[in-house]
Amino acid sequence: MASYSAPNNKKLYVRMGIEICAFVALAVLGSIKILEKEPHTRGFYCKDQGIDKPFIVDEQVPNMHCLFIWTGIAAVTLISVELFHGLVYCPMIYRDLKIHPIACELYRIIGSFVLGATFTMGITEMVKVTIGEFRPHFLSLCHMNKDSCNDTDWNSHFNFSTSCSNPSDFNLSYEEWAKKLIDARKSFLSGHSSFSFFSAVFLALYLKSRLSQLRTKERYMGNKRGLIWAEWILMGLKVLRPFLQFSYLALAFFIAMSRVSDYYHHPRDVISGGLLGTLGAYLTYTEIAQLDDKPRVFHSLNYKTNPMTDLEMEDIYRNKKALSKTAVSETDPLNQERELNETSNDHQITVV
């Protein structure tokens, strides 16, 4: 007897609900634990040339600018590529699934990107708070009195709130200065670098999986719809793929290097952040999104050997009809022979 397992709304909604609730709970609890904890108190020398750089108020790439840049690039890249893929290659449509397959793909890929970025930034903030390394401009921002710091002593029990003062030339309110003073003890590792390299590497790997060797991947992407203009746009994106990948990585390098030139991070902070972001992007690509071995959310198990055809859905519906008739025939022996004749030509197919 033919067997199948087609997706349905109930199972998909339950899974989405569990994933979203788990993500929100993890993000909220992690944020509370990290934000409420003071950075580790480290000692320092007053003549340390590694933390006596000038404090620059106007950064080249502030925190929110970095966030908006990469979220905007990721949204435009992921949505546009998936939409044109859906216009060129017709995905499998299921009667029991009211959500369009393109929406499922967008949820899968964008959700994986958000989840991986959250994990990466959570680890970054945890390391910042745990280590508590001083930024290169710490001494300038602290503007301590000469009497409160001994040049030859290792200041391990320094009172930052009383011994530091707010310089008037920074034009910062006391609340802003106090926040920056706490942030000046969170140098290792660079959050700009980890988030930038995570975004750049993930998008580069995503473009590789979606825009390379399209002809050999038609077996699991679906049959072409025949929209010539969409095929031309997709071909143009395929030609631009290496340029886009290089641009993403170059932008990540620029943002990372700007943190050093602005005296907000040491070179080791930027290198470590870039390595963490790269590792997070690779694990997200392979383990969370699984784009390397699962190109589509729903496809036939034999997509690697047999091309996808329009008859597969007809097979699924015939199998479903055969199963329902079998349940009736169990109470009616006279119909068993007729049921076997009707289902003798059905193909066995399994869909995930």
Short mmCIF file of C-alpha atoms in Angstrom, two decimals:
data_model
loop_
_atom_site.label_atom_id
_atom_site.label_comp_id
_atom_site.label_asym_id
_atom_site.label_seq_id
_atom_site.Cartn_x
_atom_site.Cartn_y
_atom_site.Cartn_z
CA MET A 1 0.00 0.00 0.00
CA ALA A 2 1.31 3.46 -0.90
CA SER A 3 2.29 5.67 2.03
CA TYR A 4 2.79 9.43 2.31
CA SER A 5 3.16 12.17 4.89
CA ALA A 6 2.00 15.52 3.53
CA PRO A 7 2.30 18.74 5.57
CA ASN A 8 -0.79 20.29 7.11
CA ASN A 9 -1.67 23.57 8.77
CA LYS A 10 -2.09 22.23 12.29
CA LYS A 11 1.35 20.63 12.55
CA LEU A 12 3.02 23.62 10.95
CA TYR A 13 1.30 26.16 13.21
CA VAL A 14 2.16 24.15 16.31
CA ARG A 15 5.80 23.96 15.30
CA MET A 16 5.95 27.67 14.48
CA GLY A 17 4.32 28.53 17.81
CA ILE A 18 6.80 26.43 19.78
CA GLU A 19 9.78 27.89 17.92
CA ILE A 20 8.63 31.50 18.36
CA CYS A 21 7.81 31.05 22.06
CA ALA A 22 11.16 29.37 22.72
CA PHE A 23 13.00 32.13 20.87
CA VAL A 24 11.20 34.93 22.73
CA ALA A 25 11.72 33.27 26.11
CA LEU A 26 15.40 32.68 25.45
CA ALA A 27 15.95 36.22 24.16
CA VAL A 28 14.15 37.85 27.09
CA LEU A 29 15.83 35.76 29.78
CA GLY A 30 19.23 36.14 28.18
CA SER A 31 18.84 39.91 27.88
CA ILE A 32 17.80 40.26 31.51
CA LYS A 33 20.72 38.22 32.79
CA ILE A 34 23.27 40.03 30.65
CA LEU A 35 22.00 43.60 31.10
CA GLU A 36 21.59 43.41 34.86
CA LYS A 37 25.16 42.22 35.41
CA GLU A 38 28.05 44.65 35.83
CA PRO A 39 31.19 44.02 33.76
CA HIS A 40 33.98 42.21 35.50
CA THR A 41 36.26 44.59 37.43
CA ARG A 42 39.77 44.43 36.04
CA GLY A 43 42.88 46.20 37.20
CA PHE A 44 44.89 48.64 35.10
CA TYR A 45 47.93 50.90 35.13
CA CYS A 46 47.46 54.64 34.80
CA LYS A 47 50.23 54.79 32.21
CA ASP A 48 48.89 51.91 30.11
CA GLN A 49 49.33 53.06 26.51
CA GLY A 50 46.75 50.55 25.32
CA ILE A 51 43.84 52.35 27.01
CA ASP A 52 44.92 56.02 26.80
CA LYS A 53 43.63 56.76 23.28
CA PRO A 54 41.33 59.77 22.71
CA PHE A 55 37.57 59.32 23.04
CA ILE A 56 35.71 59.99 19.78
CA VAL A 57 32.06 60.91 20.30
CA ASP A 58 30.98 60.57 16.65
CA GLU A 59 31.64 57.00 15.58
CA GLN A 60 31.86 56.10 11.90
CA VAL A 61 29.31 53.29 12.32
CA PRO A 62 27.23 53.58 15.53
CA ASN A 63 25.48 50.57 17.00
CA MET A 64 22.04 51.27 15.54
CA HIS A 65 23.48 52.12 12.13
CA CYS A 66 25.26 48.75 12.04
CA LEU A 67 22.03 46.98 12.99
CA PHE A 68 19.96 48.80 10.36
CA ILE A 69 22.58 48.32 7.63
CA TRP A 70 22.76 44.54 7.98
CA THR A 71 19.08 43.93 8.67
CA GLY A 72 18.20 45.98 5.60
CA ILE A 73 20.73 44.17 3.41
CA ALA A 74 19.61 40.78 4.70
CA ALA A 75 15.91 41.56 4.21
CA VAL A 76 16.38 42.80 0.63
CA THR A 77 18.67 39.90 -0.29
CA LEU A 78 16.67 37.06 1.22
CA ILE A 79 13.22 38.27 0.18
CA SER A 80 14.17 39.22 -3.40
CA VAL A 81 16.05 35.99 -4.13
CA GLU A 82 13.27 33.79 -2.69
CA LEU A 83 10.54 35.67 -4.56
CA PHE A 84 12.32 35.39 -7.91
CA HIS A 85 13.03 31.73 -7.24
CA GLY A 86 9.32 31.24 -6.63
CA LEU A 87 8.44 33.10 -9.83
CA VAL A 88 10.81 31.04 -11.97
CA TYR A 89 10.44 27.59 -10.38
CA CYS A 90 6.97 26.47 -9.32
CA PRO A 91 7.17 24.95 -5.82
CA MET A 92 5.00 22.05 -4.68
CA ILE A 93 1.51 23.15 -3.59
CA TYR A 94 -0.44 21.15 -1.01
CA ARG A 95 -4.19 21.30 -0.55
CA ASP A 96 -3.87 20.60 3.19
CA LEU A 97 -1.36 23.46 3.59
CA LYS A 98 -2.88 26.93 3.34
CA ILE A 99 0.49 28.69 3.68
CA HIS A 100 2.29 29.24 0.39
CA PRO A 101 5.61 27.39 0.09
CA ILE A 102 7.43 30.68 -0.58
CA ALA A 103 6.18 31.99 2.77
CA CYS A 104 7.43 28.80 4.42
CA GLU A 105 10.85 29.30 2.85
CA LEU A 106 11.00 32.93 3.97
CA TYR A 107 10.04 31.91 7.51
CA ARG A 108 12.67 29.20 7.50
CA ILE A 109 15.55 31.30 6.14
CA ILE A 110 14.80 34.64 7.80
CA GLY A 111 13.98 32.86 11.05
CA SER A 112 17.28 30.99 10.88
CA PHE A 113 19.13 34.26 10.25
CA VAL A 114 17.46 35.96 13.23
CA LEU A 115 18.00 32.97 15.49
CA GLY A 116 21.67 32.61 14.55
CA ALA A 117 22.29 36.34 14.94
CA THR A 118 20.63 36.29 18.37
CA PHE A 119 22.81 33.38 19.52
CA THR A 120 25.95 35.08 18.17
CA MET A 121 25.19 38.42 19.83
CA GLY A 122 24.19 36.69 23.06
CA ILE A 123 27.57 34.99 23.23
CA THR A 124 29.26 38.28 22.37
CA GLU A 125 27.57 40.17 25.20
CA MET A 126 28.26 37.33 27.63
CA VAL A 127 31.97 37.48 26.81
CA LYS A 128 31.99 41.29 27.14
CA VAL A 129 30.48 41.17 30.63
CA THR A 130 32.54 38.21 31.81
CA ILE A 131 35.94 39.55 30.75
CA GLY A 132 35.37 43.28 31.26
CA GLU A 133 38.33 44.47 29.20
CA PHE A 134 38.90 48.24 28.90
CA ARG A 135 38.42 49.97 25.58
CA PRO A 136 41.35 51.93 24.10
CA HIS A 137 39.72 55.24 25.15
CA PHE A 138 38.96 54.24 28.74
CA LEU A 139 41.39 56.61 30.46
CA SER A 140 40.27 59.56 28.34
CA LEU A 141 36.62 58.88 29.07
CA CYS A 142 37.25 58.35 32.78
CA HIS A 143 39.26 61.61 33.09
CA MET A 144 40.42 60.67 36.55
CA ASN A 145 42.25 62.94 38.96
CA LYS A 146 46.00 62.45 39.32
CA ASP A 147 45.60 61.94 43.06
CA SER A 148 43.16 59.03 42.58
CA CYS A 149 45.51 56.93 40.46
CA ASN A 150 49.03 55.86 41.29
CA ASP A 151 51.21 55.55 38.23
CA THR A 152 53.11 52.52 39.51
CA ASP A 153 50.30 50.58 41.21
CA TRP A 154 48.04 47.96 39.71
CA ASN A 155 44.60 49.52 40.32
CA SER A 156 42.44 46.48 40.94
CA HIS A 157 39.92 48.02 43.36
CA PHE A 158 39.19 51.23 41.48
CA ASN A 159 35.89 53.03 42.18
CA PHE A 160 34.75 54.14 38.74
CA SER A 161 31.71 56.14 39.89
CA THR A 162 33.64 58.36 42.33
CA SER A 163 37.14 58.52 40.87
CA CYS A 164 36.11 59.27 37.27
CA SER A 165 34.63 62.60 36.16
CA ASN A 166 32.63 63.73 33.14
CA PRO A 167 34.80 65.94 30.91
CA SER A 168 32.96 69.03 29.71
CA ASP A 169 34.48 68.92 26.22
CA PHE A 170 32.55 65.72 25.39
CA ASN A 171 29.17 67.52 25.69
CA LEU A 172 27.58 64.48 27.32
CA SER A 173 24.97 64.48 30.04
CA TYR A 174 25.81 62.62 33.22
CA GLU A 175 23.50 59.73 32.30
CA GLU A 176 25.03 59.40 28.84
CA TRP A 177 28.55 59.60 30.23
CA ALA A 178 27.79 56.99 32.94
CA LYS A 179 26.48 54.56 30.29
CA LYS A 180 29.53 55.09 28.11
CA LEU A 181 31.81 54.60 31.09
CA ILE A 182 30.25 51.19 31.75
CA ASP A 183 30.45 50.40 28.03
CA ALA A 184 34.14 51.37 28.10
CA ARG A 185 34.71 48.21 30.14
CA LYS A 186 33.29 45.94 27.41
CA SER A 187 35.98 45.94 24.77
CA PHE A 188 36.52 42.20 24.19
CA LEU A 189 35.09 41.10 21.88
CA SER A 190 33.72 43.41 19.16
CA GLY A 191 29.96 43.21 18.70
CA HIS A 192 30.13 45.17 15.45
CA SER A 193 32.59 42.62 14.05
CA SER A 194 30.70 39.53 15.20
CA PHE A 195 27.35 40.74 13.84
CA SER A 196 28.84 42.08 10.60
CA PHE A 197 30.78 38.91 9.82
CA PHE A 198 27.83 36.73 10.80
CA SER A 199 25.57 38.61 8.39
CA ALA A 200 28.14 38.79 5.58
CA VAL A 201 29.20 35.13 5.74
CA PHE A 202 25.63 33.83 6.08
CA LEU A 203 24.44 35.88 3.12
CA ALA A 204 27.45 34.80 1.05
CA LEU A 205 26.74 31.13 1.77
CA TYR A 206 23.04 31.66 1.12
CA LEU A 207 23.71 33.19 -2.30
CA LYS A 208 26.00 30.29 -3.11
CA SER A 209 23.27 27.76 -2.35
CA ARG A 210 20.55 29.67 -4.20
CA LEU A 211 22.32 31.15 -7.23
CA SER A 212 24.92 28.56 -8.26
CA GLN A 213 24.37 25.57 -10.55
CA LEU A 214 20.70 26.37 -11.09
CA ARG A 215 20.26 23.91 -13.94
CA THR A 216 21.36 20.92 -11.86
CA LYS A 217 19.11 22.02 -8.98
CA GLU A 218 15.89 22.16 -11.00
CA ARG A 219 15.08 18.65 -9.82
CA TYR A 220 14.19 19.90 -6.31
CA MET A 221 13.28 23.54 -7.07
CA GLY A 222 10.29 22.57 -9.23
CA ASN A 223 9.25 23.01 -12.84
CA LYS A 224 9.76 26.32 -14.60
CA ARG A 225 6.70 28.57 -14.90
CA GLY A 226 7.78 30.09 -18.21
CA LEU A 227 8.12 33.71 -16.99
CA ILE A 228 10.92 34.96 -19.22
CA TRP A 229 11.40 38.30 -17.41
CA ALA A 230 11.75 36.56 -14.05
CA GLU A 231 14.28 34.11 -15.53
CA TRP A 232 16.35 37.04 -16.85
CA ILE A 233 16.35 38.73 -13.45
CA LEU A 234 17.34 35.48 -11.74
CA MET A 235 20.12 35.00 -14.29
CA GLY A 236 21.29 38.55 -13.59
CA LEU A 237 21.41 37.81 -9.88
CA LYS A 238 23.40 34.68 -10.64
CA VAL A 239 25.95 36.73 -12.61
CA LEU A 240 26.15 39.31 -9.81
CA ARG A 241 26.52 36.65 -7.10
CA PRO A 242 30.34 36.88 -6.66
CA PHE A 243 30.18 40.68 -6.68
CA LEU A 244 27.48 40.67 -4.00
CA GLN A 245 29.41 38.17 -1.89
CA PHE A 246 32.59 40.26 -2.12
CA SER A 247 30.65 43.44 -1.30
CA TYR A 248 29.15 41.90 1.84
CA LEU A 249 32.54 40.72 3.09
CA ALA A 250 34.20 44.04 2.22
CA LEU A 251 31.53 45.93 4.16
CA ALA A 252 32.04 43.65 7.15
CA PHE A 253 35.80 44.32 7.03
CA PHE A 254 35.24 48.08 6.79
CA ILE A 255 32.91 48.13 9.80
CA ALA A 256 35.34 46.00 11.79
CA MET A 257 38.34 48.18 10.92
CA SER A 258 36.40 51.36 11.76
CA ARG A 259 36.14 50.12 15.35
CA VAL A 260 39.93 50.10 15.59
CA SER A 261 40.40 53.48 13.90
CA ASP A 262 37.75 55.03 16.18
CA TYR A 263 39.61 53.66 19.24
CA TYR A 264 36.61 51.64 20.39
CA HIS A 265 38.32 48.25 20.10
CA HIS A 266 41.73 46.68 20.10
CA PRO A 267 42.74 44.67 16.99
CA ARG A 268 42.38 41.41 18.94
CA ASP A 269 38.77 42.33 19.77
CA VAL A 270 37.93 42.76 16.10
CA ILE A 271 39.68 39.55 15.03
CA SER A 272 37.95 37.51 17.73
CA GLY A 273 34.57 39.02 16.89
CA GLY A 274 35.04 38.24 13.21
CA LEU A 275 35.92 34.62 13.97
CA LEU A 276 32.90 34.21 16.24
CA GLY A 277 30.57 35.72 13.64
CA THR A 278 31.99 33.49 10.91
CA LEU A 279 31.56 30.38 13.05
CA GLY A 280 28.02 31.39 13.98
CA ALA A 281 27.10 31.97 10.33
CA TYR A 282 28.50 28.60 9.23
CA LEU A 283 26.67 26.72 11.99
CA THR A 284 23.44 28.58 11.22
CA TYR A 285 23.77 27.77 7.53
CA THR A 286 24.50 24.06 8.06
CA GLU A 287 22.69 23.14 11.30
CA ILE A 288 19.75 25.55 11.70
CA ALA A 289 18.74 26.46 8.14
CA GLN A 290 20.32 23.26 6.70
CA LEU A 291 20.61 24.90 3.31
CA ASP A 292 23.50 22.66 2.29
CA ASP A 293 21.55 19.38 2.38
CA LYS A 294 17.89 20.53 2.52
CA PRO A 295 17.38 23.05 -0.29
CA ARG A 296 13.62 23.29 0.20
CA VAL A 297 11.31 22.87 3.17
CA PHE A 298 9.06 20.42 1.30
CA HIS A 299 10.43 18.24 -1.46
CA SER A 300 10.37 14.57 -2.43
CA LEU A 301 12.79 12.20 -0.73
CA ASN A 302 14.17 11.10 -4.08
CA TYR A 303 14.90 14.62 -5.35
CA LYS A 304 18.61 13.76 -5.68
CA THR A 305 17.98 11.02 -8.25
CA ASN A 306 14.57 11.71 -9.85
CA PRO A 307 13.39 15.05 -11.19
CA MET A 308 10.26 16.50 -9.62
CA THR A 309 7.19 16.21 -11.86
CA ASP A 310 3.65 17.51 -11.78
CA LEU A 311 2.40 13.92 -11.41
CA GLU A 312 3.79 13.65 -7.87
CA MET A 313 0.89 15.59 -6.40
CA GLU A 314 -1.58 13.41 -8.28
CA ASP A 315 0.13 10.38 -6.76
CA ILE A 316 -0.30 11.86 -3.30
CA TYR A 317 -4.00 12.46 -3.79
CA ARG A 318 -4.52 8.99 -5.25
CA ASN A 319 -2.72 7.50 -2.26
CA LYS A 320 -4.91 9.49 0.12
CA LYS A 321 -8.02 8.33 -1.68
CA ALA A 322 -6.79 4.75 -1.58
CA LEU A 323 -6.22 4.91 2.18
CA SER A 324 -9.70 6.26 2.81
CA LYS A 325 -11.27 3.57 0.64
CA THR A 326 -9.26 0.89 2.44
CA ALA A 327 -10.80 1.89 5.75
CA VAL A 328 -14.26 1.40 4.25
CA SER A 329 -13.39 -1.88 2.54
CA GLU A 330 -12.30 -3.47 5.81
CA THR A 331 -15.99 -3.69 6.75
CA ASP A 332 -17.10 -4.67 3.25
CA PRO A 333 -15.23 -7.76 1.90
CA LEU A 334 -17.02 -7.47 -1.47
CA ASN A 335 -15.13 -4.26 -2.23
CA GLN A 336 -11.61 -5.53 -1.47
CA GLU A 337 -10.95 -6.89 -4.95
CA ARG A 338 -12.13 -3.65 -6.58
CA GLU A 339 -9.95 -1.54 -4.23
CA LEU A 340 -6.85 -3.55 -5.10
CA ASN A 341 -7.47 -3.06 -8.82
CA GLU A 342 -7.85 0.71 -8.42
CA THR A 343 -4.62 1.14 -6.45
CA SER A 344 -2.42 -1.38 -8.30
CA ASN A 345 -0.80 1.36 -10.47
CA ASP A 346 -0.14 3.87 -7.67
CA HIS A 347 3.46 4.98 -7.07
CA GLN A 348 4.88 5.03 -3.57
CA ILE A 349 6.18 8.50 -2.62
CA THR A 350 7.07 10.16 0.63
CA VAL A 351 7.17 13.93 1.07
CA VAL A 352 8.88 15.85 3.86
#
